[in-house]
mmCIF file of C-alpha atoms and ligand atoms in Angstrom:
data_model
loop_
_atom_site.group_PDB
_atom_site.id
_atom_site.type_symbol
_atom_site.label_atom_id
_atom_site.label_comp_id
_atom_site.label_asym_id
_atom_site.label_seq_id
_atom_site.Cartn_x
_atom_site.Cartn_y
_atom_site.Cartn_z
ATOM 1 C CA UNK A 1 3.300 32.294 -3.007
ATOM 2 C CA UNK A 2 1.704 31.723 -6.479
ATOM 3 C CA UNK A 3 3.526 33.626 -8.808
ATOM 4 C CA UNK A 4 2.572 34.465 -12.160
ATOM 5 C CA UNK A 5 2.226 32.540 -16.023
ATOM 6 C CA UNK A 6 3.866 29.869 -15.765
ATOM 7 C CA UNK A 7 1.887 28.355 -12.310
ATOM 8 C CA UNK A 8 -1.932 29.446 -13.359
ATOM 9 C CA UNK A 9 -0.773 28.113 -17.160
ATOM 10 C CA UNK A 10 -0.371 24.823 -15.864
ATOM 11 C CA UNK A 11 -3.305 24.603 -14.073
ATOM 12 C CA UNK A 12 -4.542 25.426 -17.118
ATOM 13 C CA UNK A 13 -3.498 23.432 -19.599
ATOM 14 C CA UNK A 14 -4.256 20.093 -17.321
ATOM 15 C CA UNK A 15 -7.628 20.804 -15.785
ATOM 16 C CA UNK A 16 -9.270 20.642 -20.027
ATOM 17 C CA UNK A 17 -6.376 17.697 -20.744
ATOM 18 C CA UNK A 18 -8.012 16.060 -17.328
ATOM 19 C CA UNK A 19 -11.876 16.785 -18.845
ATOM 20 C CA UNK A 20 -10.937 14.231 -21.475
ATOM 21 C CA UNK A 21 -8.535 11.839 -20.603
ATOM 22 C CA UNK A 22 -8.915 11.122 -16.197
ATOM 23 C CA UNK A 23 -8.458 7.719 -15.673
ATOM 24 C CA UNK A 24 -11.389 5.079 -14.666
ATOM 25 C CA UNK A 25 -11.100 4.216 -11.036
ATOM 26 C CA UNK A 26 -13.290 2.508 -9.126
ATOM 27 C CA UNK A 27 -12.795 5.362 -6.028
ATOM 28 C CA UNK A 28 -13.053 8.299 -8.251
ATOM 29 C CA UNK A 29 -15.935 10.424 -9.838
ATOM 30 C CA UNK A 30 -15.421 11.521 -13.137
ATOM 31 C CA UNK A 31 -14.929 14.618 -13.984
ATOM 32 C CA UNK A 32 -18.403 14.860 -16.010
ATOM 33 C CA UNK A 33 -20.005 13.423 -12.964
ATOM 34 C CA UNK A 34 -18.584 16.179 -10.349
ATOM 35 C CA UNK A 35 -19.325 18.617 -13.153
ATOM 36 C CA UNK A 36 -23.106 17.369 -12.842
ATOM 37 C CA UNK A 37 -23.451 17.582 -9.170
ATOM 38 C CA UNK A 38 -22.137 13.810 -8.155
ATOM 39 C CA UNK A 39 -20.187 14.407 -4.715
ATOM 40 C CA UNK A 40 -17.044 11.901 -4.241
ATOM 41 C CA UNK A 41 -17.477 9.844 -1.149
ATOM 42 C CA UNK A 42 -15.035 10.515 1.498
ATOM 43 C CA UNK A 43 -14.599 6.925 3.072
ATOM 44 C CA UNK A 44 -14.139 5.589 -0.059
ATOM 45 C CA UNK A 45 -11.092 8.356 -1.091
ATOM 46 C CA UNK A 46 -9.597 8.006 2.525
ATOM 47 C CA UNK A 47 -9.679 4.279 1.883
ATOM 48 C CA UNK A 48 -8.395 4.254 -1.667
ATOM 49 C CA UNK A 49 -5.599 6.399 -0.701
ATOM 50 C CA UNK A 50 -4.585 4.266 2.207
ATOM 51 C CA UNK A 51 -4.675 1.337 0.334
ATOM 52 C CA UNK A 52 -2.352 3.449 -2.646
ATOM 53 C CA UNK A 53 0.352 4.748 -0.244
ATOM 54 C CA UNK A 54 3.616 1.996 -1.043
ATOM 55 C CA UNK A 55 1.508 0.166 -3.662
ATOM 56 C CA UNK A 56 0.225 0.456 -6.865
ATOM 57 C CA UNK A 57 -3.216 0.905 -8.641
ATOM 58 C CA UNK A 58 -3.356 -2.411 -10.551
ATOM 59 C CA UNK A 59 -2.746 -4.225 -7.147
ATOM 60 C CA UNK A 60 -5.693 -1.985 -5.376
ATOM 61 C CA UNK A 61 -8.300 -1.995 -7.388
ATOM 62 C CA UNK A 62 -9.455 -5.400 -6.459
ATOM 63 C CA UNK A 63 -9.166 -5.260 -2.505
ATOM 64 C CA UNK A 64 -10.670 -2.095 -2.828
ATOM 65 C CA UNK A 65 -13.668 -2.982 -4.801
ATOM 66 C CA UNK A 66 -13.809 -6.463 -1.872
ATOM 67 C CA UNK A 67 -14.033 -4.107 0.807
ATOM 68 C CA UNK A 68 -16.353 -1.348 -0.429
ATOM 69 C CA UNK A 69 -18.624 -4.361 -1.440
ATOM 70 C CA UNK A 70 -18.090 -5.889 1.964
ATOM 71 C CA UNK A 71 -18.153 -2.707 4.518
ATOM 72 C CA UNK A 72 -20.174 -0.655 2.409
ATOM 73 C CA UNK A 73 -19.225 2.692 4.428
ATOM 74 C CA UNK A 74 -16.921 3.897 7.113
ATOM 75 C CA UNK A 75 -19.646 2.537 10.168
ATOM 76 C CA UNK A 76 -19.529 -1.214 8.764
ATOM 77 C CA UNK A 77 -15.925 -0.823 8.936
ATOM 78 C CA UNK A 78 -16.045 0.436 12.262
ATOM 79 C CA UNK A 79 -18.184 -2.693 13.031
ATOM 80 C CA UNK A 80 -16.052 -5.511 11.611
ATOM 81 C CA UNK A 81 -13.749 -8.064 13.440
ATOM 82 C CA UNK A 82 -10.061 -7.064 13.550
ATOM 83 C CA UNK A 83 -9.338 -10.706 11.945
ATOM 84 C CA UNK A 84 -11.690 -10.157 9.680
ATOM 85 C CA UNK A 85 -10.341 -6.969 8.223
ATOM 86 C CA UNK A 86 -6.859 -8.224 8.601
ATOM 87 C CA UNK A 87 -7.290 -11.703 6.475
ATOM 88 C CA UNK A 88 -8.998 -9.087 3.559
ATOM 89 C CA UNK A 89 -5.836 -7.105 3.769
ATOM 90 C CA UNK A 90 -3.864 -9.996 3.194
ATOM 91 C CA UNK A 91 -1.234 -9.346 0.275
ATOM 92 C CA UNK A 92 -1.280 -5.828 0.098
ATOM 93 C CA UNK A 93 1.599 -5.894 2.430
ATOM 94 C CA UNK A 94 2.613 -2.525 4.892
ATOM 95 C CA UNK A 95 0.155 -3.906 7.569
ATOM 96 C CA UNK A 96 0.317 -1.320 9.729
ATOM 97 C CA UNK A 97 -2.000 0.407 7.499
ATOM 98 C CA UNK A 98 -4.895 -1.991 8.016
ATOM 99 C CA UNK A 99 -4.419 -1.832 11.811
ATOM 100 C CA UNK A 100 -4.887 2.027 11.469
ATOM 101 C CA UNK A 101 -7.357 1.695 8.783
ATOM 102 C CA UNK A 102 -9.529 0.012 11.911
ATOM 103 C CA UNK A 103 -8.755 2.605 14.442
ATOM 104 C CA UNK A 104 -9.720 5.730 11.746
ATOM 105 C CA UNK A 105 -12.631 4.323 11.055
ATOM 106 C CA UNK A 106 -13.558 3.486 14.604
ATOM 107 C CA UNK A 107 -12.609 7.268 15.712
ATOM 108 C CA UNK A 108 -14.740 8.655 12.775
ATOM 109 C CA UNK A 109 -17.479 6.362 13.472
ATOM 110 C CA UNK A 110 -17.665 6.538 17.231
ATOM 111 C CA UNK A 111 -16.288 10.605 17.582
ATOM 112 C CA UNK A 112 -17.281 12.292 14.050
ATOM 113 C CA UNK A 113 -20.496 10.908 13.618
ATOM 114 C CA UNK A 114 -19.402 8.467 11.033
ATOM 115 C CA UNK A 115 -17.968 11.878 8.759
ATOM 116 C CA UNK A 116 -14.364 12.573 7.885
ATOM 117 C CA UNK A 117 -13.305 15.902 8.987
ATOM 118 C CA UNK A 118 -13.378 17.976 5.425
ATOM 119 C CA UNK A 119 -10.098 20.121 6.147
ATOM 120 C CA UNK A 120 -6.467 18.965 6.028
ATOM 121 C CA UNK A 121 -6.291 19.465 9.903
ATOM 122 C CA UNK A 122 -9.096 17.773 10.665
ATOM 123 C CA UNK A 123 -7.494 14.589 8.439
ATOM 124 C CA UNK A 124 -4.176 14.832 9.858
ATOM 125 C CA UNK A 125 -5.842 14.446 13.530
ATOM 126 C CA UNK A 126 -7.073 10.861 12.463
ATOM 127 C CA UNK A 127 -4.950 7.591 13.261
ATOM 128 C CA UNK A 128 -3.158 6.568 10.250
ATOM 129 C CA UNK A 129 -3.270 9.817 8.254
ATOM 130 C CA UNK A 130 -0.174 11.378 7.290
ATOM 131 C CA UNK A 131 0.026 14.625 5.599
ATOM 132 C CA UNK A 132 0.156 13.103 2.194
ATOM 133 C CA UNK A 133 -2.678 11.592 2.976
ATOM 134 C CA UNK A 134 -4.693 14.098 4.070
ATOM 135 C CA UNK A 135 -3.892 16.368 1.378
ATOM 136 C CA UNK A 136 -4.585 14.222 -0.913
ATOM 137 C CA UNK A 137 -8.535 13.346 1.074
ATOM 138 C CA UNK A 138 -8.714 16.905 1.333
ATOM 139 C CA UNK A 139 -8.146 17.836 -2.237
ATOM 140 C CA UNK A 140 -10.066 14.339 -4.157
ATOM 141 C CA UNK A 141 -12.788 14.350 -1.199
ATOM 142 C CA UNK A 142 -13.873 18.098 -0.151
ATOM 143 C CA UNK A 143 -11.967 20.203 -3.362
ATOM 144 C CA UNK A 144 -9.522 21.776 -0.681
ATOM 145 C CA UNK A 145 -6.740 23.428 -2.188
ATOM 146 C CA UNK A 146 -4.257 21.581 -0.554
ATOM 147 C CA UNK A 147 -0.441 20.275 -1.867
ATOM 148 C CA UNK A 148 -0.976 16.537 -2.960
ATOM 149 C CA UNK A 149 2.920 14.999 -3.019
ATOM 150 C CA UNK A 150 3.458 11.674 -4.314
ATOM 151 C CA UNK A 151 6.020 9.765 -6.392
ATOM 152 C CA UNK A 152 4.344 10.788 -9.357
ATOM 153 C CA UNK A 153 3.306 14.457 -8.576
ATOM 154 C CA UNK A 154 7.552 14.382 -7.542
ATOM 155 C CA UNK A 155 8.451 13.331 -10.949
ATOM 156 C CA UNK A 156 5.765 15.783 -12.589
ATOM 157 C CA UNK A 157 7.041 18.519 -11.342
ATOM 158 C CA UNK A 158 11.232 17.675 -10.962
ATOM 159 C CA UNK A 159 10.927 17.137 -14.586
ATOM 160 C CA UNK A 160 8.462 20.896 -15.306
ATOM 161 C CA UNK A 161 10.809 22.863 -12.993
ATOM 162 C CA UNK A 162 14.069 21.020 -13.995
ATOM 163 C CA UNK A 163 14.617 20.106 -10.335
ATOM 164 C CA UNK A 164 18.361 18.394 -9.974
ATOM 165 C CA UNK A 165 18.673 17.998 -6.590
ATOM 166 C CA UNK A 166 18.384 14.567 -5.760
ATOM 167 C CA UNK A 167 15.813 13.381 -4.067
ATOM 168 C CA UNK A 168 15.025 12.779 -1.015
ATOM 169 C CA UNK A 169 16.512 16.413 -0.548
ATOM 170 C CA UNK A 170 14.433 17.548 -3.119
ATOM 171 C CA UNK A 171 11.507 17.204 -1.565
ATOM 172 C CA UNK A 172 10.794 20.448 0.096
ATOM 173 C CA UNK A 173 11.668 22.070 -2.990
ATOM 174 C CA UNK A 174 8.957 20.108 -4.814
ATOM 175 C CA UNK A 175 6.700 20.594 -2.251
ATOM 176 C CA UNK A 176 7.020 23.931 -2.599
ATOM 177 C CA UNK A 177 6.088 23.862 -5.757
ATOM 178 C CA UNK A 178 3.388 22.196 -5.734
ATOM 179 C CA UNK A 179 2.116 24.467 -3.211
ATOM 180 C CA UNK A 180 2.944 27.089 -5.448
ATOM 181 C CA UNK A 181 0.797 25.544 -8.429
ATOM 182 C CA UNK A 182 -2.334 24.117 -7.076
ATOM 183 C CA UNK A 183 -4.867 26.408 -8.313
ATOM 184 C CA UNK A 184 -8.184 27.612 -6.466
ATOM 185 C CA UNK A 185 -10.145 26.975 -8.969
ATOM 186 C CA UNK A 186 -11.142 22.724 -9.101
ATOM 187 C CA UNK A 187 -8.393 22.086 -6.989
ATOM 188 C CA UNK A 188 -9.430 18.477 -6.143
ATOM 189 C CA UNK A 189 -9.508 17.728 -10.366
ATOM 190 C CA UNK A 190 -5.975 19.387 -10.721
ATOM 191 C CA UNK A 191 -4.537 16.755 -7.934
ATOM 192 C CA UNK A 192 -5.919 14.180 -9.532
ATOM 193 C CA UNK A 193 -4.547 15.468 -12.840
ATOM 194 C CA UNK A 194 -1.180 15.659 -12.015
ATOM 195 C CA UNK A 195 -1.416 12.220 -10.361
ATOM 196 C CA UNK A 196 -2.406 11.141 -13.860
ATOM 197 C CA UNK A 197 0.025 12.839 -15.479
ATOM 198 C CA UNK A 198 2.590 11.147 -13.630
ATOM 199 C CA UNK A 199 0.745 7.824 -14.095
ATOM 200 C CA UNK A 200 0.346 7.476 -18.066
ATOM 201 C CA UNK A 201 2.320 9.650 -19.312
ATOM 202 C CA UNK A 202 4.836 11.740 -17.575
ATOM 203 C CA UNK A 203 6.493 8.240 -16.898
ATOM 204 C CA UNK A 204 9.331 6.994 -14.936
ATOM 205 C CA UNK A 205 11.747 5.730 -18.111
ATOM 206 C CA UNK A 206 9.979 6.968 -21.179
ATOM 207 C CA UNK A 207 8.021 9.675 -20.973
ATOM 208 C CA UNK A 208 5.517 10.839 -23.712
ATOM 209 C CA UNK A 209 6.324 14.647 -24.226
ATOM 210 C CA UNK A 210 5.298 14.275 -27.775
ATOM 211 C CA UNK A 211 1.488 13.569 -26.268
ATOM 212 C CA UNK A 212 1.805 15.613 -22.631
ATOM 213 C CA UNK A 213 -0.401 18.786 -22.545
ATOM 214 C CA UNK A 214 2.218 20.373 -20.619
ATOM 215 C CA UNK A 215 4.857 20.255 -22.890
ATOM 216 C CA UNK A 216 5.144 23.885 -24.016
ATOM 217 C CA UNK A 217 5.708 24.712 -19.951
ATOM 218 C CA UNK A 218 8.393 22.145 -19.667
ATOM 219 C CA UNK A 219 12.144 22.948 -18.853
ATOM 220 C CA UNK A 220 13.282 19.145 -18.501
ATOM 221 C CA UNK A 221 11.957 18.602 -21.886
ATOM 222 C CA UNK A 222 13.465 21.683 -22.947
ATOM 223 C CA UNK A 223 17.136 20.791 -22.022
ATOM 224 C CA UNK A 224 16.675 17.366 -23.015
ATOM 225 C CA UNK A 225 16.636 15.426 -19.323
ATOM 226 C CA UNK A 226 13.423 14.653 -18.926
ATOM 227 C CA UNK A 227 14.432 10.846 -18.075
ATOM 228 C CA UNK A 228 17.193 11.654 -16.292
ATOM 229 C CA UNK A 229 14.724 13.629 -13.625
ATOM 230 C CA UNK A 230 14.242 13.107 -10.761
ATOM 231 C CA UNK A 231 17.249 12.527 -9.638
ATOM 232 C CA UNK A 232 17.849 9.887 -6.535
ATOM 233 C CA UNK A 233 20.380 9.777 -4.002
ATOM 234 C CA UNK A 234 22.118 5.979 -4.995
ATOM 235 C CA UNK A 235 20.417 3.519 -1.608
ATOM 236 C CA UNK A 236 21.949 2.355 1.272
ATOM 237 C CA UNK A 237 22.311 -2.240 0.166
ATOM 238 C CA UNK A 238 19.580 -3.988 1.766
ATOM 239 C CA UNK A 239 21.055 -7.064 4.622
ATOM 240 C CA UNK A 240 19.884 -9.842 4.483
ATOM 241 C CA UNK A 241 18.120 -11.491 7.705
ATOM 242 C CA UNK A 242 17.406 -15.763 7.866
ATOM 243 C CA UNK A 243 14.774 -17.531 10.140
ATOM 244 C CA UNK A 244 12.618 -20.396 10.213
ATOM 245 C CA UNK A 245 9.137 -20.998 9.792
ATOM 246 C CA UNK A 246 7.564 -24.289 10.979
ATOM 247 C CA UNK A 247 4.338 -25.419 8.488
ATOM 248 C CA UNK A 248 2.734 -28.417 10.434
ATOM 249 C CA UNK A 249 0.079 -30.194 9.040
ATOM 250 C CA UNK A 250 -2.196 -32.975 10.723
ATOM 251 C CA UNK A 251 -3.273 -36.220 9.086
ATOM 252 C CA UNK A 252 -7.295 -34.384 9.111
ATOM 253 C CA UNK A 253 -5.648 -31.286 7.197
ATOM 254 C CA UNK A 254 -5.382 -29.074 10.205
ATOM 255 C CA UNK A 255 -2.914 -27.120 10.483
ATOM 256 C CA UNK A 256 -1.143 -24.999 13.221
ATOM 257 C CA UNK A 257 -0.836 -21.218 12.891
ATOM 258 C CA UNK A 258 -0.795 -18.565 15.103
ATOM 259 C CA UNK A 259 -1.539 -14.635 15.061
ATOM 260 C CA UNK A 260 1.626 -12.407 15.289
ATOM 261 C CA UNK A 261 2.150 -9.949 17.869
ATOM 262 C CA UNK A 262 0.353 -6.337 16.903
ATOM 263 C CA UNK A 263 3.751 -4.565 17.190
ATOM 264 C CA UNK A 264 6.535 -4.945 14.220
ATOM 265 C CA UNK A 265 6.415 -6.386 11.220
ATOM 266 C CA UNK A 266 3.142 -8.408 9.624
ATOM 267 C CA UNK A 267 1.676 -7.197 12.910
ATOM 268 C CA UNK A 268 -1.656 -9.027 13.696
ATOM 269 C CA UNK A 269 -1.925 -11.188 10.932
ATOM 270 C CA UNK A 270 -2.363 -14.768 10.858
ATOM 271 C CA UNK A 271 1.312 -16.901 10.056
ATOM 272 C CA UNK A 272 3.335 -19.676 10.239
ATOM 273 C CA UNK A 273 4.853 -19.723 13.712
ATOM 274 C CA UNK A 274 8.560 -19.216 13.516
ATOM 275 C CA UNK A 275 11.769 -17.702 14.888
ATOM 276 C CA UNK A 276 12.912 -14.391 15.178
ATOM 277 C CA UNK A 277 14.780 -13.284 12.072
ATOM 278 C CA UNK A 278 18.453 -12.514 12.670
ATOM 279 C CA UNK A 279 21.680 -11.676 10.823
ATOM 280 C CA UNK A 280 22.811 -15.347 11.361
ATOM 281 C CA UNK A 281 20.295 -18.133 12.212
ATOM 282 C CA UNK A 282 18.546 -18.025 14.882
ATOM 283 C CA UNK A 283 18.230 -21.649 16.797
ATOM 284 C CA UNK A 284 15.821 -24.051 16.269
ATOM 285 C CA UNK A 285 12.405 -23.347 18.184
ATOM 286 C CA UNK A 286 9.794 -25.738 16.807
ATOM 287 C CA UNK A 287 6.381 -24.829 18.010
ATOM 288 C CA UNK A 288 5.754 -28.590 19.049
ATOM 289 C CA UNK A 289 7.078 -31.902 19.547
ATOM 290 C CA UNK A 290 7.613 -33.912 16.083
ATOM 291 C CA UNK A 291 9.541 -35.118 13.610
ATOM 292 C CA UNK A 292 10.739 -31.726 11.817
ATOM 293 C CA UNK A 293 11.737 -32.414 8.284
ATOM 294 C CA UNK A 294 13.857 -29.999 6.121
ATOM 295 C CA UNK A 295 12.999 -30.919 2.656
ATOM 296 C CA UNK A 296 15.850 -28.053 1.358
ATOM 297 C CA UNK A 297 12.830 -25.095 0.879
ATOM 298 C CA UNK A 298 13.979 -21.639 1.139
ATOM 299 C CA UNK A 299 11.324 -18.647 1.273
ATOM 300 C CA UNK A 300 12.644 -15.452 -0.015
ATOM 301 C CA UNK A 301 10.973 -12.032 0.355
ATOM 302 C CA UNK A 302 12.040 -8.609 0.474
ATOM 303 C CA UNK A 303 10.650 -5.685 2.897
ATOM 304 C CA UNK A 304 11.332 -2.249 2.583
ATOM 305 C CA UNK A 305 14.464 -2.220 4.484
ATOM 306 C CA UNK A 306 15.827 -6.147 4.212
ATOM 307 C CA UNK A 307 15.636 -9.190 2.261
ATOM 308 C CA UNK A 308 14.882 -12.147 4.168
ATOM 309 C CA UNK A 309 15.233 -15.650 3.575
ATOM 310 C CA UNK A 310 13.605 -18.907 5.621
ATOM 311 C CA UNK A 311 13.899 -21.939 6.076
ATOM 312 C CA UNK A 312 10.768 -24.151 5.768
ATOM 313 C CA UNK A 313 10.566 -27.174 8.212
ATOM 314 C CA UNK A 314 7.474 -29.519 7.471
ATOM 315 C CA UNK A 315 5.933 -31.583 10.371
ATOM 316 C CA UNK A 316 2.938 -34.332 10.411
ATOM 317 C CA UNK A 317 2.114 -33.964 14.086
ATOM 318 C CA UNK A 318 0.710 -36.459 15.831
ATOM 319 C CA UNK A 319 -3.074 -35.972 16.737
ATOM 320 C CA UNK A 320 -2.940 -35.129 19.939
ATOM 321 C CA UNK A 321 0.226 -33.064 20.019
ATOM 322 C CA UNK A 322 -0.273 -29.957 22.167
ATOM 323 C CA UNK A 323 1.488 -26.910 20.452
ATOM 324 C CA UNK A 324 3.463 -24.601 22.541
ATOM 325 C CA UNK A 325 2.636 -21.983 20.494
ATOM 326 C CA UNK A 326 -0.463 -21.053 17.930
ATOM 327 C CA UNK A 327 -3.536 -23.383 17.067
ATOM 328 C CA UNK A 328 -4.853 -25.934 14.902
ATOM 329 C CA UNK A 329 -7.188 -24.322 12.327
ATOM 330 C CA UNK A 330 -9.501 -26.650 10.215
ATOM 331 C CA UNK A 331 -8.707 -27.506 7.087
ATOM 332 C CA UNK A 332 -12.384 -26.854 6.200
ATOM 333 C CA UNK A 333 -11.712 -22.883 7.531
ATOM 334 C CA UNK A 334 -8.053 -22.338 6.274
ATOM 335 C CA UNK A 335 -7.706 -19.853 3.796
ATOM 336 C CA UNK A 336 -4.463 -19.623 2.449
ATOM 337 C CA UNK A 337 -5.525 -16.138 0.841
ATOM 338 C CA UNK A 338 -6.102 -14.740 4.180
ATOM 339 C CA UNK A 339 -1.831 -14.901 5.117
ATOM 340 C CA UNK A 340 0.161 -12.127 3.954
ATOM 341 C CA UNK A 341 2.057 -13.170 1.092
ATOM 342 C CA UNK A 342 5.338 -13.830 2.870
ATOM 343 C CA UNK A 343 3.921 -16.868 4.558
ATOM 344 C CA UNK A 344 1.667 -17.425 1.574
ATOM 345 C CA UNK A 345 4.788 -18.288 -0.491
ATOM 346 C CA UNK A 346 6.213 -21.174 2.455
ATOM 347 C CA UNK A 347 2.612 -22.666 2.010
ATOM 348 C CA UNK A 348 2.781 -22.875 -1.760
ATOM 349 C CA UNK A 349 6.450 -24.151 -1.667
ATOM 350 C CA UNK A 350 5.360 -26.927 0.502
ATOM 351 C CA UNK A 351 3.345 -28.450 -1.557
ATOM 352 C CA UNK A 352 4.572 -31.698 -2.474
ATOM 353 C CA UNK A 353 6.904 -31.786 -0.049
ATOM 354 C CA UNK A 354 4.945 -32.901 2.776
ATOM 355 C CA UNK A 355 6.772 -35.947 4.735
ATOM 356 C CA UNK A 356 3.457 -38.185 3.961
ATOM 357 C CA UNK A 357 2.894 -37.177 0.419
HETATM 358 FE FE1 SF4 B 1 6.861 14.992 -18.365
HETATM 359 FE FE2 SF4 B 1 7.644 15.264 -20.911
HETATM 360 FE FE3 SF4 B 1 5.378 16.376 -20.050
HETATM 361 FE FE4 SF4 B 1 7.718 17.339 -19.265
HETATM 362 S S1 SF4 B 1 6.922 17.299 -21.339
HETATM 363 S S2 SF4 B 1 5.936 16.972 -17.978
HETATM 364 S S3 SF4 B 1 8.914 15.462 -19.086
HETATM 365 S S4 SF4 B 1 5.833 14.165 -20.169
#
């Protein structure tokens, strides 16, 4: 329930701030351009904000402007090869979201008539589309007045509404509130304003008060713990997990890689083959017969809920070894861009290590 000064004054006091100052992105339409008639394309909002959930806008911008040059709209997404989309997604990491990137676009293609459903509902039906997601496509994309929620609309408004509760509990407070404040008027502007709020100003360790439009509204600012907001509950330490990867590389620059399963993590993309990752070390499983060398490497990488560390083992296979596992891809067609970066970094560590070199 919207109640009263304080929610319709910060509406307005960061739709005129938003007028001047919105930030140049590559999936957004300017506020001067919406103001002149220019509709925001939906595919390219849904995709943006896929590509944006766990990652940030410096590392989007350029897969985002690669795929909008390279599948032009939601049916030429549809239309690509799963490997295809998958070696593009490389290094952007979470790659779950690429496999359901390819399904949405395939149901919105194939059952929509190659449109996005315009309400929040309609989103939230689609594979891959959470309901931060599709409040946020529902807000940028069709002007819905929907809730947009993430870490930096959190922080905007924990710090506004002096919010102590730590977070994660927090969150249906904040939600609420955001609820609460999204205005009727231009509410697809006002999400985007908050977001850049959050984003250049209202900042995670320093925030800018002394520049913020909102600052007269502001209770965190007011009793002085602006950068102590939001609070977080202190995380659970990370373990640790250890495995082996096996690089092998033939004397004509082959080498042997093979697609991982589409279920867990790096799901269908292209890799080293390897063991499972374990606690303790799980046993040697080369992928062929050779001479294995273990030149000392160590890949280290850290997901969401572990570190892990590998092993490298380099091979120079004979020519006509037979893998047990994965195949031999050209030299001439290997692209080491198109692994995800975990396996990326056991290729570049490798180099000069080779048994021949
Ligand atoms: Fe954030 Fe400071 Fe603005 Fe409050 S006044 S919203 S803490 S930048």
């Amino acid at each position: 329930m919207r109640d009263g000064f304080l929610d319709d004054a910060v509406s307005a006091a960061l739709l005129p701030w938003y007028d001047r100052h919105a930030r140049n992105l590559p999936w957004r339409v300017p506020p001067e351009a919406l103001a002149a008639g220019i509709l925001p394309d939906p595919y390219r909002v849904w995709l943006s904000e896929i590509m944006l959930q766990q990652t940030t806008v410096a590392a989007v911008r350029d897969y985002f402007q690669r795929f909008t040059a390279r599948w032009p709209t939601v049916a030429a997404l549809a239309a690509a090869e799963d490997a295809e989309v998958m070696a593009e997604w490389a290094g952007l990491g979470y790659y779950a979201r690429a496999r359901n990137l390819l399904k949405c676009a395939r149901v919105v293609a194939g059952e929509h008539g190659g449109r996005f459903p315009d309400t929040e509902e309609g989103l939230r039906s689609l594979p891959g589309i959470g309901p931060y997601t599709a409040a946020a496509v529902a807000a940028i994309a069709f002007d819905r007045p929907a809730a947009v929620m993430d870490g930096n609309v959190e922080r905007v408004l924990a710090r506004l509404f002096a919010v102590e509760t730590p977070l994660p509990a927090a969150k249906p407070e904040l939600r609420a509130l955001s609820e609460r404040l999204t205005p009727e008027d231009r509410p697809g502007c006002y999400a985007q304003a908050v977001m850049d709020l959050g984003a250049t100003i209202c900042t995670p360790r320093a925030p800018a008060c002394g520049i913020c439009p909102v600052i007269e509204l502001c209770r965190a600012r007011a009793e002085g713990i602006a950068a102590d907001l939001p609070r977080k509950a202190p995380k659970a330490a990370k373990p640790t997990r250890l495995g082996i990867v096996y690089l092998a590389r033939r004397r004509d620059g082959a080498v042997l890689l093979e697609t991982r399963p589409d279920k867990g993590l790096l799901g269908g993309m292209l890799g080293w083959p390897g063991t499972d990752w374990a606690e303790t070390e799980p046993p040697d499983a080369p992928p062929l017969s050779a001479e294995w060398h273990d030149p000392g490497l160590e890949v280290r990488h850290t997901f969401t809920h572990f570190h892990l560390r590998l092993r490298v083992l380099l091979a120079v296979p004979e020519p006509d070894a037979t893998p047990r596992r994965g195949t031999f891809h050209p030299r001439a067609t290997f692209r080491p861009s198109s692994l995800p970066t975990l396996m990326r970094k056991a290729w570049n560590l490798a180099e000069g290590a080779w048994p021949q070199d």
